Amino acid sequence: MTTSADFLSTLNHFQRRAVEHFCGPLLVIAGAGSGKTRALTYRIANLIIYNKVNPGSILAVTFTNKAAKEMKDRLDNLLAQEISLKNYRQSFDSLSEFNQKKLLSFIYKKTTKQLWIGTFHSLCARILRYDINKYQDSKKRKWDRNFSIFDESDVQNIVKNITLKQFNLDEKTFNPRTIRYAISSAKNLGLSPEEYLKEHSYSKGRIIAEIYDEYQTQLAENNALDFDDLILIPVRLFEKNQSVLGYWHSQFKHILVDEYQDTNRIQYTLIQLLTTNGKIDRNEWSWRNRSVFVVGDADQSIYSFRMADFTILLNFQSEFGDGLSDEETKTMIKLENNYRSTETILSAANHLIYNNSQRIDKTLKATRGKGEKIYCYKADNEHIEAEFVINKIEELISLNPKLSWKDIAFLYRVNSQSRPFEDILVRRNIPYTIVGGFKFYDRQEIKDSIAYLRLIVNPYDTVSLLRVINSPRRGIGKTTVDLLLKASQELRTSLWEILIDETCVMTLTGKSSKAVLSFVHMIKELQEQSTKSLSTDIFNQIMQKSGYINDLKQKETEEADNRLENLQELYNAINQYREENNDPSLQGYLTNASLSSDLDNLENENNKVSLMTLHSAKGLEFPIVFLVGLEQGTLPHIRSLSDPLSLEEERRLCYVGITRAQEKLFITYAQERFVWGSKEIKIVSQFLEEIPQDLVSDHTNIIIEKTSQKRNNSKNNNIQWSVGDHIIHYSFGEGEVTHVLGSEKKVNLAIKFKSLGRKIIDPGTNSITKILK
DNA sequence: CGCACACCCCTTTTT
DNA sequence: GGGGTGTGCG
């Protein structure tokens, strides 16, 4: 009979050390496929079962909602097994169905439900639903607990409107997208508009700070937050309000963070505050009954565009830990045994990542057989590439009866690469699923319905109000809306408050005022109901009363039928959320909907080929992986070619892709590819050349040698660089070397250009030539 | 006031 | 390709 001891005996020495860690800080450096999720899950189980920690005091941060759900499921199973052995003296599987169900529901109530597991965003949203009313920013902007969460397109529209309409700026010099990105970056660094201004006091920075400030005002007027606020506001609140911080600090005794290499400044600050209770002096920290446990891998850091900063991971020991060297340390554990991939695949990954200068030295050790060579295929163009890949998977499936579609994934750099694959998959009738790209929640009818729901929860949400006020058409046209909007701006109230003021509405023409009054009446009625009805019932009511469904039914077009089907699907989603989370509230569903990604709905049960970007593939694994589009300019992406640090991130991305594969890895590239409607000639990716030739199968019709020789003999390879050297860059012009960075195997140069200032350049790319002066 | 059509611009990755 | 904007017509 199995005993409880088996619970830990399946772990290796290092995993076990991590899992049994109780209090204090611990950094777990976990290579790809080293059983990272397992370590996290087992540690939580260990805390609950052996250390008798209250599940409600555990905060576990995952990177996606899907990862959170998986962790909960695994935990359920682990706990079920343990309790079953202890209480019934038999394995869970051998219990009667009745007892299994009873036990699982017991575990859910007592444990899983109490745990705080989720992404930074969803956990912070939960905290804010309790405490946002205690927050006020430096300009006295306030929010209440019914806040809406604006999606990226809402936010883009607001920024665009402020920039072009309100501030009347030139679109070329003040690109709304760039400004939106600047605001998001500022928030991720924890900067308020005023603080941003201090750091960017030049003219353009000043204007961006003003836009940021106005943007924040408009969010507050809508009682809405953007994604970044969800984390920034709790941090601000904790910094300002010691009693609120104290409450959450004492709530969360054990904090666990997955994918720690992809945390950014503001997320780090949040963890730091919760762990230390805001005490700056280390002597005041108490690790009694308290821990912070982070897991990550600097080689898989791929989110710097979201301000992720893997030096946060590198600094963990000096920030929280003992700061000792690797050998002696008690606060760092390395998991280097890889249980996922064949030796060949790992060797390729190790060789590739060895070319990066910015990393902690770490080598994945194989625990499985050598496996097959990596297959490589050079295609004439992207269509031939897709055809090869799909022919190959059909062949694999027909040769191996145990293999099914879900075991196969196509990974690419950018979403648009999916199209040629999709075309052929449809033609051949192969079941597939695309993660990302066009989303369910981006469809017009879904956005409309969500806007109705948001308006009912949060009437200050003018963005949603404007979306639905005349959809379906009910005779409230642009002129009417503009009049009402103007009134709301003059009276400095929300549009909704104007609408519910009958005397105000009556100033409109008879026809319009009647239409507005009846719209307001309908929304009010729905609001009243929403406090006592199920979310699903409210949804149905909205669809009926607003006339949305009838409007679509009348049309009798294929498109309208499609929309009706999507609305049915939305109903199912709301229903599912209500059942799974035991939460009848609309607000709960809405929060979940705005924070869930496409990936979260990736169903493992469905037997389909998966297509996704390398970013989406993080944390996943597949027996068979096709890494496609390995060309210079595709992977690495064109925008990273001139910047060595971005290039290293692209290499990590490629590394992530390779390490997703368990059994077989195929790498393909095309010689020609249509980009933005025109044909481009492509050359093979430098990353492919960085993989040793003997790991790559030679039965394919590619000849890498020529290009690879050319590259290895790169004219800059044997040049000794020193500070003061003069160079010419093919596009930046003349410059002077100010720093020589990196090690011998991989040199990067900091170069000061006359026109552009300082840039970091990789001399190996042949973009520069040394000149004598 | 709404819709259709033409044209132009941009083009990474996502919670 | 595709989404957003502007224009012109019904």
Coordinates of N, CA and C in Angstrom, one line a residue, chain A residues 73-265:
Chain A
D73 N -6.2 22.4 -10.1 CA -6.6 21.1 -10.4 C -5.6 20.0 -9.9
R74 N -4.3 20.3 -10.1 CA -3.3 19.4 -9.7 C -3.3 19.3 -8.1
L75 N -3.5 20.4 -7.5 CA -3.6 20.5 -6.1 C -4.8 19.7 -5.5
D76 N -5.9 19.8 -6.2 CA -7.0 19.0 -5.9 C -6.7 17.5 -5.9
N77 N -6.1 17.1 -6.9 CA -5.7 15.7 -7.1 C -4.7 15.2 -6.0
L78 N -3.7 16.0 -5.8 CA -2.7 15.7 -4.7 C -3.4 15.6 -3.4
L79 N -4.2 16.6 -3.0 CA -4.8 16.6 -1.7 C -5.8 15.4 -1.6
A80 N -6.5 15.2 -2.7 CA -7.5 14.1 -2.7 C -6.8 12.7 -2.4
Q81 N -5.6 12.6 -3.1 CA -4.9 11.3 -2.9 C -4.4 11.2 -1.4
E82 N -3.9 12.3 -0.9 CA -3.3 12.3 0.5 C -4.4 12.0 1.5
I83 N -5.5 12.7 1.4 CA -6.6 12.6 2.4 C -7.2 11.2 2.3
S84 N -7.3 10.7 1.1 CA -7.8 9.4 0.9 C -7.0 8.3 1.6
L85 N -5.7 8.4 1.4 CA -4.8 7.5 2.0 C -4.9 7.6 3.5
K86 N -5.0 8.8 4.0 CA -5.0 9.0 5.5 C -6.3 8.5 6.1
N87 N -7.4 9.0 5.5 CA -8.7 8.7 6.1 C -9.3 7.4 5.7
Y88 N -9.1 7.0 4.5 CA -9.8 5.8 4.1 C -8.8 4.6 3.9
R89 N -7.5 4.9 4.0 CA -6.5 3.9 3.9 C -6.5 3.2 2.5
Q90 N -6.9 3.9 1.5 CA -6.9 3.4 0.2 C -6.7 4.6 -0.8
S91 N -6.3 4.2 -2.0 CA -6.0 5.3 -3.0 C -7.3 5.9 -3.4
F92 N -7.2 7.1 -3.9 CA -8.4 7.9 -4.3 C -9.2 7.2 -5.4
D93 N -8.4 6.6 -6.3 CA -9.1 6.0 -7.5 C -9.9 4.8 -7.1
S94 N -9.6 4.2 -6.0 CA -10.3 3.0 -5.6 C -11.5 3.3 -4.7
L95 N -11.7 4.6 -4.4 CA -12.9 5.0 -3.7 C -14.2 4.9 -4.5
S96 N -15.3 4.8 -3.9 CA -16.6 4.8 -4.7 C -16.8 6.2 -5.3
E97 N -17.5 6.2 -6.3 CA -17.7 7.5 -7.0 C -18.3 8.5 -6.0
F98 N -19.2 8.0 -5.2 CA -19.9 8.9 -4.2 C -18.8 9.5 -3.3
N99 N -18.0 8.7 -2.8 CA -16.9 9.2 -1.8 C -15.9 10.1 -2.5
Q100 N -15.6 9.8 -3.8 CA -14.7 10.7 -4.5 C -15.3 12.0 -4.6
K101 N -16.6 12.1 -5.0 CA -17.2 13.4 -5.2 C -17.3 14.2 -3.8
K102 N -17.6 13.4 -2.8 CA -17.7 14.0 -1.5 C -16.4 14.6 -1.1
L103 N -15.4 13.8 -1.3 CA -14.0 14.2 -0.9 C -13.6 15.5 -1.7
L104 N -13.8 15.5 -3.0 CA -13.4 16.6 -3.8 C -14.2 17.9 -3.4
S105 N -15.4 17.8 -3.1 CA -16.2 19.0 -2.7 C -15.7 19.5 -1.4
F106 N -15.3 18.5 -0.5 CA -14.8 18.9 0.8 C -13.5 19.7 0.6
I107 N -12.6 19.1 -0.3 CA -11.3 19.8 -0.5 C -11.5 21.2 -1.1
Y108 N -12.5 21.3 -2.0 CA -12.7 22.6 -2.7 C -13.1 23.6 -1.6
K109 N -14.1 23.2 -0.8 CA -14.6 24.2 0.3 C -13.5 24.6 1.3
K110 N -12.8 23.5 1.7 CA -11.8 23.8 2.8 C -10.5 24.4 2.3
T111 N -10.2 24.0 1.1 CA -8.8 24.4 0.7 C -8.8 25.2 -0.6
T112 N -9.1 24.6 -1.7 CA -8.8 25.3 -3.0 C -9.5 26.6 -3.1
K113 N -10.7 26.7 -2.6 CA -11.5 27.9 -2.7 C -10.8 29.0 -1.9
Q114 N -10.1 28.6 -0.8 CA -9.5 29.6 0.1 C -8.2 30.2 -0.5
L115 N -7.6 29.4 -1.3 CA -6.3 29.8 -1.8 C -6.4 31.1 -2.7
W116 N -5.4 31.9 -2.7 CA -5.3 33.0 -3.6 C -4.3 32.7 -4.7
I117 N -4.9 32.0 -5.8 CA -4.0 31.7 -6.9 C -4.5 32.4 -8.1
G118 N -3.6 33.0 -8.9 CA -4.0 33.7 -10.1 C -2.9 34.6 -10.6
T119 N -3.2 35.4 -11.7 CA -2.2 36.3 -12.2 C -2.1 37.5 -11.3
F120 N -1.1 38.2 -11.5 CA -0.9 39.5 -10.8 C -2.2 40.3 -11.0
H121 N -2.7 40.4 -12.3 CA -3.8 41.2 -12.6 C -5.1 40.7 -11.9
S122 N -5.4 39.4 -11.9 CA -6.6 39.0 -11.3 C -6.6 39.1 -9.8
L123 N -5.4 38.8 -9.2 CA -5.3 38.9 -7.8 C -5.5 40.3 -7.3
C124 N -4.8 41.2 -8.0 CA -4.9 42.6 -7.6 C -6.4 43.2 -7.8
A125 N -7.0 42.7 -8.9 CA -8.4 43.1 -9.1 C -9.3 42.7 -7.9
R126 N -9.0 41.5 -7.4 CA -9.7 41.0 -6.2 C -9.4 41.9 -5.0
I127 N -8.2 42.2 -4.8 CA -7.8 43.1 -3.7 C -8.5 44.5 -3.8
L128 N -8.6 45.0 -5.0 CA -9.2 46.3 -5.2 C -10.7 46.3 -5.0
R129 N -11.3 45.1 -5.3 CA -12.8 45.1 -5.0 C -13.1 45.3 -3.6
Y130 N -12.1 45.0 -2.7 CA -12.3 45.2 -1.3 C -11.9 46.7 -0.9
D131 N -10.8 47.1 -1.5 CA -10.2 48.3 -0.8 C -10.1 49.6 -1.7
I132 N -10.6 49.5 -2.9 CA -10.3 50.7 -3.8 C -10.9 52.0 -3.3
N133 N -12.0 51.8 -2.5 CA -12.6 53.0 -2.0 C -11.7 53.8 -1.0
K134 N -10.7 53.1 -0.5 CA -9.8 53.8 0.4 C -8.6 54.5 -0.3
Y135 N -8.7 54.4 -1.6 CA -7.6 55.0 -2.4 C -8.0 56.4 -3.0
Q136 N -7.1 57.3 -3.1 CA -7.3 58.5 -3.8 C -5.9 59.0 -4.3
D137 N -5.8 59.4 -5.5 CA -4.5 59.7 -6.0 C -4.1 61.2 -5.7
S138 N -3.0 61.6 -6.1 CA -2.5 62.9 -5.7 C -3.4 64.1 -6.2
K139 N -4.2 63.8 -7.3 CA -5.1 64.8 -7.8 C -6.5 64.5 -7.3
K140 N -6.6 63.7 -6.2 CA -7.9 63.4 -5.6 C -8.9 62.6 -6.5
R141 N -8.3 61.9 -7.5 CA -9.2 61.0 -8.3 C -9.5 59.8 -7.5
K142 N -10.8 59.4 -7.6 CA -11.3 58.3 -6.8 C -12.0 57.2 -7.7
W143 N -12.1 56.1 -7.2 CA -12.8 55.0 -7.9 C -13.7 54.3 -6.8
D144 N -14.7 53.6 -7.3 CA -15.5 52.7 -6.3 C -15.4 51.3 -6.8
R145 N -15.9 50.4 -5.9 CA -15.6 48.9 -6.1 C -16.3 48.3 -7.4
N146 N -17.2 49.1 -8.0 CA -17.8 48.6 -9.2 C -17.0 49.0 -10.5
F147 N -15.8 49.4 -10.3 CA -15.0 49.8 -11.5 C -15.0 48.9 -12.6
S148 N -14.9 49.5 -13.8 CA -14.8 48.7 -15.1 C -13.3 48.5 -15.3
I149 N -13.0 47.4 -16.1 CA -11.6 47.2 -16.5 C -11.6 47.5 -18.0
F150 N -10.9 48.5 -18.5 CA -10.9 48.8 -19.9 C -10.0 47.9 -20.7
D151 N -10.4 47.5 -21.8 CA -9.5 46.7 -22.6 C -8.6 47.6 -23.5
E152 N -7.7 47.0 -24.2 CA -6.7 47.7 -24.9 C -7.3 48.7 -26.0
S153 N -8.4 48.2 -26.6 CA -9.0 49.1 -27.6 C -9.7 50.3 -27.0
D154 N -10.4 50.1 -25.8 CA -11.0 51.2 -25.1 C -9.9 52.2 -24.8
V155 N -8.8 51.7 -24.3 CA -7.7 52.6 -23.9 C -7.1 53.3 -25.1
Q156 N -6.9 52.6 -26.2 CA -6.3 53.2 -27.4 C -7.2 54.4 -27.8
N157 N -8.5 54.1 -27.8 CA -9.4 55.2 -28.3 C -9.4 56.4 -27.4
I158 N -9.3 56.2 -26.1 CA -9.2 57.4 -25.2 C -7.9 58.2 -25.5
V159 N -6.8 57.5 -25.5 CA -5.6 58.2 -25.8 C -5.6 58.9 -27.1
K160 N -6.1 58.3 -28.1 CA -6.2 58.8 -29.4 C -7.0 60.1 -29.4
N161 N -8.2 60.0 -28.7 CA -9.1 61.1 -28.6 C -8.4 62.3 -27.9
I162 N -7.8 62.0 -26.8 CA -7.1 63.1 -26.1 C -6.0 63.8 -27.0
T163 N -5.2 62.9 -27.6 CA -4.1 63.5 -28.4 C -4.5 64.3 -29.6
L164 N -5.4 63.7 -30.3 CA -5.8 64.3 -31.6 C -6.9 65.3 -31.5
K165 N -7.9 65.0 -30.7 CA -9.1 65.9 -30.6 C -8.9 67.0 -29.5
Q166 N -8.6 66.5 -28.3 CA -8.6 67.5 -27.2 C -7.3 68.4 -27.3
F167 N -6.2 67.7 -27.5 CA -4.9 68.5 -27.5 C -4.6 69.0 -28.9
N168 N -5.3 68.5 -29.9 CA -5.1 68.9 -31.2 C -3.6 68.8 -31.7
L169 N -3.0 67.7 -31.4 CA -1.6 67.5 -31.7 C -1.5 66.8 -33.1
D170 N -0.3 66.9 -33.6 CA -0.1 66.3 -35.0 C 0.2 64.8 -34.8
E171 N -0.5 64.1 -35.6 CA -0.4 62.6 -35.5 C 1.0 62.0 -35.7
K172 N 1.7 62.7 -36.6 CA 3.0 62.2 -36.9 C 4.0 62.4 -35.7
T173 N 4.0 63.5 -35.1 CA 5.0 63.7 -34.0 C 4.5 63.1 -32.7
F174 N 3.1 63.1 -32.6 CA 2.6 62.5 -31.4 C 1.7 61.3 -31.8
N175 N 2.3 60.2 -32.1 CA 1.6 59.0 -32.5 C 0.9 58.4 -31.2
P176 N -0.5 58.3 -31.3 CA -1.2 57.8 -30.1 C -0.8 56.5 -29.6
R177 N -0.4 55.6 -30.5 CA 0.1 54.3 -30.1 C 1.4 54.4 -29.3
T178 N 2.3 55.3 -29.7 CA 3.5 55.5 -29.0 C 3.3 56.1 -27.6
I179 N 2.3 57.0 -27.6 CA 2.0 57.7 -26.3 C 1.3 56.7 -25.4
R180 N 0.4 55.9 -25.9 CA -0.2 54.8 -25.1 C 0.9 53.9 -24.5
Y181 N 1.9 53.6 -25.3 CA 2.9 52.7 -24.9 C 3.8 53.4 -23.8
A182 N 4.0 54.7 -24.0 CA 4.8 55.4 -23.0 C 4.1 55.5 -21.7
I183 N 2.7 55.7 -21.7 CA 1.9 55.7 -20.5 C 2.0 54.3 -19.8
S184 N 1.8 53.3 -20.6 CA 1.9 51.9 -20.0 C 3.2 51.7 -19.3
S185 N 4.3 52.0 -20.1 CA 5.6 51.8 -19.5 C 5.8 52.6 -18.2
A186 N 5.3 53.8 -18.2 CA 5.5 54.6 -17.0 C 4.8 53.9 -15.8
K187 N 3.6 53.5 -16.1 CA 2.8 52.8 -15.0 C 3.5 51.5 -14.5
N188 N 4.1 50.8 -15.5 CA 4.8 49.6 -15.1 C 6.1 49.9 -14.3
L189 N 6.6 51.1 -14.4 CA 7.7 51.5 -13.6 C 7.3 52.2 -12.3
G190 N 6.0 52.3 -12.2 CA 5.4 52.9 -11.0 C 5.3 54.4 -11.0
L191 N 5.4 55.0 -12.1 CA 5.4 56.5 -12.2 C 4.0 57.1 -12.4
S192 N 3.7 58.1 -11.6 CA 2.5 58.8 -11.8 C 2.8 59.9 -12.9
P193 N 1.7 60.6 -13.4 CA 2.0 61.7 -14.4 C 3.0 62.7 -13.8
E194 N 2.9 63.0 -12.6 CA 3.9 64.0 -12.0 C 5.3 63.5 -12.0
E195 N 5.4 62.2 -11.6 CA 6.7 61.6 -11.5 C 7.3 61.4 -12.9
Y196 N 6.4 61.1 -13.9 CA 6.9 60.9 -15.3 C 7.4 62.3 -15.8
L197 N 6.7 63.3 -15.4 CA 7.1 64.7 -15.8 C 8.5 65.0 -15.3
K198 N 8.8 64.7 -14.1 CA 10.1 64.9 -13.5 C 11.2 64.3 -14.3
E199 N 10.9 63.1 -14.8 CA 12.0 62.3 -15.5 C 12.0 62.6 -16.9
H200 N 11.0 63.3 -17.5 CA 11.0 63.6 -18.9 C 10.6 65.1 -19.1
S201 N 11.4 66.0 -18.6 CA 11.0 67.4 -18.6 C 11.3 68.1 -19.9
Y202 N 11.8 67.4 -20.9 CA 11.9 68.0 -22.3 C 10.5 68.2 -22.8
S203 N 10.5 68.9 -23.9 CA 9.1 69.4 -24.4 C 8.2 68.2 -24.7
K204 N 8.6 67.2 -25.4 CA 7.7 66.1 -25.8 C 7.3 65.3 -24.6
G205 N 8.2 65.1 -23.7 CA 7.9 64.4 -22.4 C 6.8 65.2 -21.6
R206 N 7.0 66.5 -21.6 CA 6.0 67.3 -20.9 C 4.6 67.1 -21.4
I207 N 4.5 67.0 -22.8 CA 3.2 66.8 -23.3 C 2.6 65.4 -23.1
I208 N 3.5 64.5 -23.1 CA 3.1 63.1 -22.8 C 2.6 63.0 -21.4
A209 N 3.3 63.7 -20.5 CA 2.8 63.7 -19.1 C 1.5 64.3 -19.0
E210 N 1.2 65.4 -19.8 CA -0.1 66.0 -19.7 C -1.2 65.1 -20.2
I211 N -0.9 64.4 -21.3 CA -1.8 63.4 -21.9 C -2.1 62.3 -20.8
Y212 N -1.0 61.8 -20.2 CA -1.2 60.8 -19.2 C -2.1 61.3 -18.1
D213 N -1.9 62.5 -17.7 CA -2.7 63.1 -16.6 C -4.2 63.2 -17.0
E214 N -4.4 63.7 -18.2 CA -5.8 63.8 -18.7 C -6.4 62.4 -18.8
Y215 N -5.6 61.5 -19.3 CA -6.1 60.1 -19.5 C -6.5 59.5 -18.2
Q216 N -5.7 59.7 -17.1 CA -6.0 59.2 -15.8 C -7.3 59.9 -15.3
T217 N -7.5 61.1 -15.6 CA -8.8 61.8 -15.2 C -10.0 61.2 -15.9
Q218 N -9.8 60.9 -17.1 CA -10.9 60.3 -17.8 C -11.2 58.8 -17.3
L219 N -10.2 58.1 -17.0 CA -10.4 56.8 -16.4 C -11.2 56.9 -15.2
A220 N -10.8 57.9 -14.3 CA -11.5 58.1 -13.1 C -13.0 58.5 -13.3
E221 N -13.2 59.4 -14.3 CA -14.6 59.8 -14.6 C -15.4 58.6 -15.0
N222 N -14.8 57.6 -15.7 CA -15.5 56.4 -16.1 C -15.6 55.4 -15.0
N223 N -15.0 55.7 -13.9 CA -14.8 54.7 -12.8 C -14.2 53.4 -13.4
A224 N -13.1 53.7 -14.1 CA -12.5 52.5 -14.9 C -11.0 52.5 -14.6
L225 N -10.4 51.3 -14.8 CA -9.0 51.1 -14.7 C -8.5 50.5 -15.9
D226 N -7.2 50.7 -16.2 CA -6.6 49.9 -17.3 C -5.8 48.7 -16.6
F227 N -5.3 47.9 -17.4 CA -4.5 46.7 -16.9 C -3.5 47.1 -15.9
D228 N -2.7 48.1 -16.3 CA -1.6 48.5 -15.5 C -2.0 49.1 -14.1
D229 N -3.2 49.8 -14.1 CA -3.7 50.3 -12.8 C -4.0 49.2 -11.8
L230 N -4.4 48.1 -12.3 CA -4.8 47.0 -11.4 C -3.6 46.7 -10.5
I231 N -2.4 46.9 -10.9 CA -1.3 46.6 -10.1 C -0.7 47.9 -9.4
L232 N -0.7 48.9 -10.2 CA -0.2 50.2 -9.7 C -1.0 50.7 -8.5
I233 N -2.3 50.7 -8.6 CA -3.1 51.3 -7.6 C -2.9 50.5 -6.2
P234 N -3.0 49.2 -6.2 CA -2.7 48.5 -4.9 C -1.3 48.9 -4.3
V235 N -0.3 49.1 -5.2 CA 1.0 49.4 -4.7 C 0.9 50.8 -4.1
R236 N 0.3 51.8 -4.8 CA 0.2 53.1 -4.3 C -0.6 53.1 -2.9
L237 N -1.7 52.4 -2.9 CA -2.5 52.3 -1.7 C -1.7 51.7 -0.6
F238 N -0.9 50.7 -0.8 CA -0.1 50.1 0.2 C 0.9 51.1 0.7
E239 N 1.5 51.8 -0.2 CA 2.6 52.8 0.2 C 2.0 53.9 1.1
K240 N 0.8 54.2 0.8 CA 0.2 55.4 1.5 C -0.6 55.0 2.8
N241 N -1.1 53.8 2.8 CA -2.0 53.5 3.8 C -1.5 52.2 4.6
Q242 N -0.8 52.5 5.7 CA -0.2 51.4 6.4 C -1.2 50.3 6.9
S243 N -2.3 50.8 7.3 CA -3.3 49.8 7.9 C -3.8 48.9 6.8
V244 N -4.0 49.4 5.6 CA -4.4 48.5 4.5 C -3.3 47.5 4.2
L245 N -2.1 48.1 4.1 CA -0.9 47.2 3.8 C -0.8 46.1 4.9
G246 N -0.9 46.6 6.1 CA -0.8 45.7 7.3 C -1.8 44.5 7.2
Y247 N -3.0 44.9 6.8 CA -4.0 43.9 6.7 C -3.6 42.8 5.7
W248 N -3.2 43.2 4.5 CA -2.9 42.2 3.4 C -1.5 41.5 3.8
H249 N -0.6 42.2 4.4 CA 0.6 41.6 4.8 C 0.4 40.5 5.8
S250 N -0.6 40.7 6.7 CA -0.8 39.6 7.7 C -1.7 38.5 7.1
Q251 N -2.4 38.9 6.0 CA -3.2 37.9 5.3 C -2.3 36.9 4.6
F252 N -1.4 37.4 3.8 CA -0.5 36.5 3.0 C 0.8 36.2 3.6
K253 N 0.8 35.0 4.3 CA 2.0 34.6 5.0 C 3.0 33.9 4.1
H254 N 2.5 33.3 3.0 CA 3.3 32.6 2.1 C 3.1 33.1 0.7
I255 N 4.1 33.7 0.1 CA 3.9 34.2 -1.2 C 4.7 33.4 -2.2
L256 N 4.1 33.0 -3.3 CA 4.8 32.2 -4.3 C 4.7 32.9 -5.7
V257 N 5.7 33.1 -6.4 CA 5.6 33.7 -7.7 C 6.3 32.9 -8.8
D258 N 5.5 32.5 -9.8 CA 6.0 31.7 -10.9 C 6.5 32.7 -12.0
E259 N 7.3 32.2 -12.9 CA 7.8 33.0 -14.0 C 8.4 34.3 -13.5
Y260 N 9.2 34.2 -12.5 CA 9.6 35.5 -11.8 C 10.5 36.3 -12.7
Q261 N 11.1 35.7 -13.7 CA 12.0 36.5 -14.7 C 11.1 37.4 -15.5
D262 N 9.8 37.3 -15.5 CA 9.0 38.2 -16.3 C 8.2 39.1 -15.5
T263 N 8.6 39.3 -14.2 CA 8.0 40.4 -13.4 C 8.6 41.7 -13.8
N264 N 7.8 42.8 -13.6 CA 8.4 44.1 -13.8 C 8.5 44.9 -12.5
R265 N 8.9 46.1 -12.6 CA 9.2 46.9 -11.4 C 8.0 47.0 -10.4

